[in-house]
Tab-separated table of C-alpha atoms in Angstrom:
chain	number	residue	atom	x	y	z
A	310	TYR	CA	-14.356	-59.106	-44.291
A	311	SER	CA	-16.752	-57.030	-42.314
A	312	CYS	CA	-17.875	-53.720	-42.882
A	313	CYS	CA	-16.632	-51.094	-40.730
A	314	ASP	CA	-18.163	-48.008	-42.607
A	315	THR	CA	-20.259	-45.558	-41.263
A	316	ASP	CA	-23.027	-46.915	-43.667
A	317	CYS	CA	-23.059	-50.359	-42.834
A	318	SER	CA	-26.316	-50.290	-41.431
A	319	GLY	CA	-28.456	-49.168	-44.871
A	320	THR	CA	-28.409	-46.995	-47.973
A	321	ASP	CA	-28.533	-43.613	-48.401
A	322	ASN	CA	-27.769	-40.567	-50.773
A	323	ASP	CA	-24.028	-39.967	-49.845
A	324	PRO	CA	-21.701	-41.118	-52.334
A	325	ARG	CA	-18.666	-40.577	-50.149
A	326	ASP	CA	-16.649	-43.568	-48.815
A	327	HIS	CA	-14.956	-41.657	-45.986
A	328	ASN	CA	-11.594	-42.949	-47.760
A	329	GLY	CA	-11.347	-40.743	-50.689
A	330	HIS	CA	-11.913	-43.798	-53.426
A	331	GLY	CA	-12.711	-42.715	-56.822
A	332	THR	CA	-11.211	-38.911	-56.629
A	333	HIS	CA	-8.178	-39.609	-58.528
A	334	VAL	CA	-10.099	-40.746	-61.624
A	335	SER	CA	-12.802	-38.024	-61.327
A	336	GLY	CA	-9.632	-35.447	-61.156
A	337	THR	CA	-8.283	-37.066	-64.344
A	338	ILE	CA	-11.296	-36.772	-66.289
A	339	ALA	CA	-12.777	-33.583	-65.187
A	340	ALA	CA	-9.723	-31.257	-64.421
A	341	ILE	CA	-9.625	-28.041	-66.199
A	342	SER	CA	-7.236	-27.523	-69.027
A	343	ASN	CA	-4.717	-24.937	-69.466
A	344	ASN	CA	-5.147	-23.368	-66.264
A	345	ASN	CA	-1.551	-23.600	-64.857
A	346	THR	CA	-2.690	-25.902	-62.107
A	347	LEU	CA	-0.501	-28.572	-62.597
A	348	VAL	CA	-3.134	-31.202	-63.894
A	349	ALA	CA	-5.125	-30.981	-67.452
A	350	GLY	CA	-8.066	-33.323	-67.445
A	351	VAL	CA	-9.025	-35.265	-70.820
A	352	ALA	CA	-12.472	-33.739	-70.691
A	353	GLY	CA	-11.559	-30.110	-69.266
A	354	GLY	CA	-11.877	-27.194	-70.939
A	355	PHE	CA	-12.890	-23.829	-71.136
A	356	SER	CA	-16.253	-22.392	-72.332
A	357	ASP	CA	-14.864	-19.787	-74.492
A	358	GLY	CA	-11.782	-21.866	-75.770
A	359	THR	CA	-9.100	-19.625	-74.087
A	360	THR	CA	-7.176	-20.033	-70.968
A	361	SER	CA	-8.841	-17.191	-68.954
A	362	GLY	CA	-12.388	-18.161	-69.404
A	363	VAL	CA	-14.867	-20.022	-67.059
A	364	GLY	CA	-14.243	-23.803	-67.474
A	365	ASN	CA	-17.421	-26.091	-68.435
A	366	GLY	CA	-15.402	-29.235	-68.791
A	367	VAL	CA	-17.599	-32.362	-67.526
A	368	LYS	CA	-19.751	-32.777	-64.605
A	369	VAL	CA	-19.429	-36.017	-62.509
A	370	LEU	CA	-22.155	-38.315	-61.042
A	371	PRO	CA	-20.582	-40.019	-58.223
A	372	LEU	CA	-22.379	-43.266	-57.294
A	373	ARG	CA	-21.341	-45.367	-54.220
A	374	ILE	CA	-21.237	-49.122	-54.989
A	375	GLY	CA	-19.093	-50.454	-52.130
A	376	MET	CA	-18.032	-50.023	-48.518
A	377	SER	CA	-15.032	-49.959	-46.380
A	378	CYS	CA	-14.375	-53.459	-44.780
A	379	SER	CA	-12.030	-54.797	-42.265
A	380	LEU	CA	-9.643	-57.658	-42.681
A	381	SER	CA	-7.834	-59.062	-39.591
A	382	GLY	CA	-8.970	-56.093	-37.583
A	383	GLN	CA	-7.856	-53.420	-40.000
A	384	CYS	CA	-10.324	-51.121	-41.472
A	385	GLY	CA	-9.758	-49.572	-44.901
A	386	TYR	CA	-9.944	-52.274	-47.274
A	387	GLY	CA	-12.271	-51.270	-50.402
A	388	PHE	CA	-14.845	-54.006	-51.274
A	389	VAL	CA	-17.454	-53.415	-54.491
A	390	ARG	CA	-20.529	-55.450	-54.115
A	391	MET	CA	-21.841	-56.448	-57.751
A	392	ASP	CA	-25.615	-55.961	-56.854
A	393	PHE	CA	-24.556	-52.445	-55.602
A	394	ALA	CA	-22.976	-51.664	-58.899
A	395	ALA	CA	-25.729	-53.214	-60.967
A	396	ALA	CA	-28.178	-50.928	-59.197
A	397	ALA	CA	-26.184	-47.960	-59.904
A	398	PHE	CA	-25.825	-48.680	-63.507
A	399	ASN	CA	-29.666	-49.350	-63.357
A	400	TYR	CA	-29.942	-45.699	-62.234
A	401	ILE	CA	-27.681	-44.597	-64.604
A	402	ALA	CA	-29.998	-46.282	-67.493
A	403	THR	CA	-32.868	-44.699	-65.869
A	404	MET	CA	-31.259	-41.112	-65.916
A	405	VAL	CA	-30.273	-41.624	-69.655
A	406	ASP	CA	-33.953	-42.442	-70.250
A	407	ARG	CA	-34.597	-39.048	-68.574
A	408	GLY	CA	-32.475	-37.262	-70.821
A	409	VAL	CA	-29.377	-36.849	-68.909
A	410	ASN	CA	-26.283	-36.833	-71.148
A	411	ILE	CA	-24.258	-39.625	-69.498
A	412	THR	CA	-21.178	-40.660	-71.674
A	413	ALA	CA	-19.103	-43.102	-69.626
A	414	VAL	CA	-18.993	-44.845	-66.583
A	415	ASN	CA	-15.611	-45.627	-64.782
A	416	CYS	CA	-15.259	-49.052	-63.203
A	417	SER	CA	-12.169	-49.238	-61.429
A	418	TRP	CA	-12.652	-52.285	-59.375
A	419	GLY	CA	-12.713	-56.055	-59.939
A	420	SER	CA	-15.809	-57.549	-60.844
A	421	SER	CA	-17.562	-60.662	-61.141
A	422	ASN	CA	-20.757	-61.730	-63.092
A	423	SER	CA	-23.084	-61.488	-60.085
A	424	GLY	CA	-25.993	-59.555	-58.713
A	425	GLY	CA	-27.394	-58.793	-61.677
A	426	ILE	CA	-24.308	-56.942	-63.252
A	427	ASP	CA	-24.667	-58.465	-66.672
A	428	ALA	CA	-27.871	-57.095	-67.569
A	429	ALA	CA	-27.324	-53.733	-65.775
A	430	VAL	CA	-24.149	-53.297	-68.058
A	431	ASN	CA	-26.248	-54.553	-71.121
A	432	ALA	CA	-28.728	-51.983	-70.359
A	433	ILE	CA	-26.299	-49.021	-70.105
A	434	GLN	CA	-24.284	-50.054	-73.389
A	435	ALA	CA	-27.537	-50.181	-75.090
A	436	ARG	CA	-28.207	-46.450	-74.294
A	437	GLY	CA	-24.619	-45.669	-75.761
A	438	VAL	CA	-22.647	-45.480	-72.421
A	439	LEU	CA	-19.230	-46.379	-72.593
A	440	VAL	CA	-18.084	-48.372	-69.465
A	441	VAL	CA	-14.308	-48.021	-69.067
A	442	HIS	CA	-13.017	-50.525	-66.850
A	443	ALA	CA	-9.587	-51.105	-64.719
A	444	ALA	CA	-7.598	-53.847	-66.227
A	445	GLY	CA	-5.987	-54.443	-62.937
A	446	ASN	CA	-2.723	-54.633	-61.027
A	447	GLY	CA	-1.911	-58.139	-60.587
A	448	ASN	CA	0.555	-58.348	-63.795
A	449	SER	CA	-1.754	-61.211	-65.098
A	450	SER	CA	-3.324	-61.824	-68.474
A	451	SER	CA	-6.544	-63.451	-66.574
A	452	ALA	CA	-9.230	-60.885	-67.064
A	453	ASP	CA	-12.264	-60.570	-64.345
A	454	TYR	CA	-15.635	-60.334	-65.614
A	455	LEU	CA	-15.860	-56.876	-66.703
A	456	GLY	CA	-12.391	-57.230	-68.412
A	457	ASN	CA	-14.123	-60.240	-70.502
A	458	LYS	CA	-17.267	-58.397	-71.388
A	459	ALA	CA	-17.767	-57.077	-75.366
A	460	GLY	CA	-17.771	-53.615	-75.525
A	461	VAL	CA	-15.913	-52.782	-72.486
A	462	LEU	CA	-12.994	-50.318	-72.580
A	463	ASN	CA	-10.176	-51.795	-70.577
A	464	VAL	CA	-7.232	-49.471	-69.411
A	465	GLY	CA	-3.909	-50.878	-68.086
A	466	ALA	CA	-1.058	-48.952	-66.452
A	467	THR	CA	1.881	-47.358	-68.459
A	468	ASP	CA	5.100	-46.438	-67.571
A	469	ILE	CA	6.960	-43.050	-68.419
A	470	ASN	CA	7.833	-44.492	-71.457
A	471	GLY	CA	4.197	-45.930	-72.689
A	472	ALA	CA	5.308	-49.387	-72.268
A	473	ALA	CA	3.293	-51.638	-70.193
A	474	ALA	CA	3.783	-50.965	-66.097
A	475	SER	CA	5.594	-54.281	-64.561
A	476	PHE	CA	2.309	-54.814	-62.383
A	477	THR	CA	-0.241	-54.030	-65.096
A	478	ASN	CA	-2.663	-56.807	-66.054
A	479	TYR	CA	-3.086	-57.455	-70.158
């Protein structure tokens, strides 16, 4: 893999990956409920409990932990670095210590126990932050690092009937 991202030369405070990764999960979590706009988020809502009020649902703290990479000359493959993820988790721990209410962290990526990720996960878990991890899409019973980490909530895919999707890890 080689980096083909606009941020390959260094870090910045722009969380966008220029490919739109992460927006689906954020939308599913934070979409305002009961507003007749085709989607209702699991944490959305209205400030006054009615369908006409202004929503106060959730706030999303986007933290970029990867880059867009090229494989065989084709750009657009997402790549997550465990040291970047660890730095983001350590930032979350700092924000919690400063009084920011952070409830959960989404980890929709494969992981390994490298780059200081173990200590960083332990740090946010010690502060009551739930780590939610995508089980994966390889139809496999072999879990990656976060999939085996105690206290991490693993989420697999289901079909329209609520059964395990044919591709989901388990």
